[in-house]
Amino acid sequence: MGTGNFSVVTDLHDEIPELADALSERVEPDVFLSEAVEDFRKVCTLMDDTSITASERAEWAHIKSELLNELRRMVQRKLRNTSE
């Protein structure tokens, strides 16, 4: 991943340390996984926006949680398929 994605990689390591390395290795070849990581990046950026309201922040936090769950499922599925 390039330096522009450093923050996302750091966030992923904070959020899903057990899968972050596997995820960062597989972002490029998988379109769906790459899109999910991009969505995660956008949410992280929005969460850093100090101008949003508390209710907006709560909505983005929920979306971030859902994205993390989906990223976990996608990476675990990839790992299973790779080992088969």
Short mmCIF file of C-alpha atoms in Angstrom, two decimals:
data_model
loop_
_atom_site.label_atom_id
_atom_site.label_comp_id
_atom_site.label_asym_id
_atom_site.label_seq_id
_atom_site.Cartn_x
_atom_site.Cartn_y
_atom_site.Cartn_z
CA MET A 1 0.00 0.00 0.00
CA GLY A 2 1.21 3.51 -0.70
CA THR A 3 1.88 6.18 1.86
CA GLY A 4 -1.56 7.70 1.25
CA ASN A 5 -3.12 4.65 2.88
CA PHE A 6 -0.85 4.66 5.96
CA SER A 7 -3.60 6.03 8.20
CA VAL A 8 -6.02 3.34 7.03
CA VAL A 9 -3.48 0.58 7.63
CA THR A 10 -2.88 1.97 11.11
CA ASP A 11 -6.63 2.12 11.77
CA LEU A 12 -7.04 -1.43 10.50
CA HIS A 13 -4.25 -2.63 12.79
CA ASP A 14 -5.99 -0.88 15.69
CA GLU A 15 -9.43 -2.23 14.81
CA ILE A 16 -8.72 -5.75 13.55
CA PRO A 17 -5.12 -6.58 14.49
CA GLU A 18 -5.68 -10.28 13.96
CA LEU A 19 -6.46 -9.75 10.27
CA ALA A 20 -4.87 -6.45 9.29
CA ASP A 21 -1.68 -7.96 7.85
CA ALA A 22 -3.60 -10.45 5.76
CA LEU A 23 -5.94 -7.69 4.65
CA SER A 24 -3.21 -5.28 3.58
CA GLU A 25 -1.54 -8.06 1.56
CA ARG A 26 -4.76 -8.79 -0.33
CA VAL A 27 -6.20 -5.34 -1.01
CA GLU A 28 -4.86 -4.91 -4.53
CA PRO A 29 -5.95 -8.15 -6.23
CA ASP A 30 -9.51 -8.26 -4.86
CA VAL A 31 -11.90 -5.60 -6.16
CA PHE A 32 -14.55 -6.10 -3.47
CA LEU A 33 -12.01 -6.09 -0.68
CA SER A 34 -10.35 -3.01 -2.13
CA GLU A 35 -13.72 -1.22 -2.26
CA ALA A 36 -14.47 -2.15 1.35
CA VAL A 37 -11.09 -0.76 2.45
CA GLU A 38 -11.77 2.43 0.51
CA ASP A 39 -15.16 2.76 2.23
CA PHE A 40 -13.42 2.23 5.58
CA ARG A 41 -10.94 4.99 4.68
CA LYS A 42 -13.79 7.37 3.84
CA VAL A 43 -15.56 6.64 7.11
CA CYS A 44 -12.35 7.20 9.09
CA THR A 45 -11.94 10.55 7.35
CA LEU A 46 -15.53 11.52 8.16
CA MET A 47 -15.06 10.45 11.78
CA ASP A 48 -12.10 12.86 12.01
CA ASP A 49 -14.29 15.77 10.82
CA THR A 50 -14.84 17.99 13.86
CA SER A 51 -17.72 19.85 12.18
CA ILE A 52 -20.15 16.90 12.22
CA THR A 53 -22.79 16.59 14.91
CA ALA A 54 -22.83 13.94 17.62
CA SER A 55 -25.70 12.13 15.90
CA GLU A 56 -23.81 12.10 12.59
CA ARG A 57 -20.73 10.82 14.39
CA ALA A 58 -22.84 8.04 15.95
CA GLU A 59 -24.18 7.07 12.52
CA TRP A 60 -20.65 6.97 11.05
CA ALA A 61 -19.44 4.95 14.04
CA HIS A 62 -22.18 2.40 13.33
CA ILE A 63 -21.24 2.28 9.64
CA LYS A 64 -17.58 1.87 10.59
CA SER A 65 -18.50 -1.06 12.83
CA GLU A 66 -20.46 -2.69 10.02
CA LEU A 67 -17.55 -2.18 7.61
CA LEU A 68 -15.14 -3.76 10.07
CA ASN A 69 -17.42 -6.76 10.44
CA GLU A 70 -17.63 -7.10 6.67
CA LEU A 71 -13.86 -6.75 6.30
CA ARG A 72 -13.38 -9.51 8.89
CA ARG A 73 -15.73 -11.81 6.96
CA MET A 74 -14.08 -11.01 3.63
CA VAL A 75 -10.54 -11.58 4.89
CA GLN A 76 -11.45 -14.79 6.71
CA ARG A 77 -13.18 -16.06 3.57
CA LYS A 78 -10.08 -15.17 1.53
CA LEU A 79 -7.81 -16.94 4.00
CA ARG A 80 -9.96 -20.06 3.91
CA ASN A 81 -10.06 -20.06 0.11
CA THR A 82 -6.30 -19.54 -0.09
CA SER A 83 -5.57 -22.44 2.25
CA GLU A 84 -7.82 -24.86 0.33
#
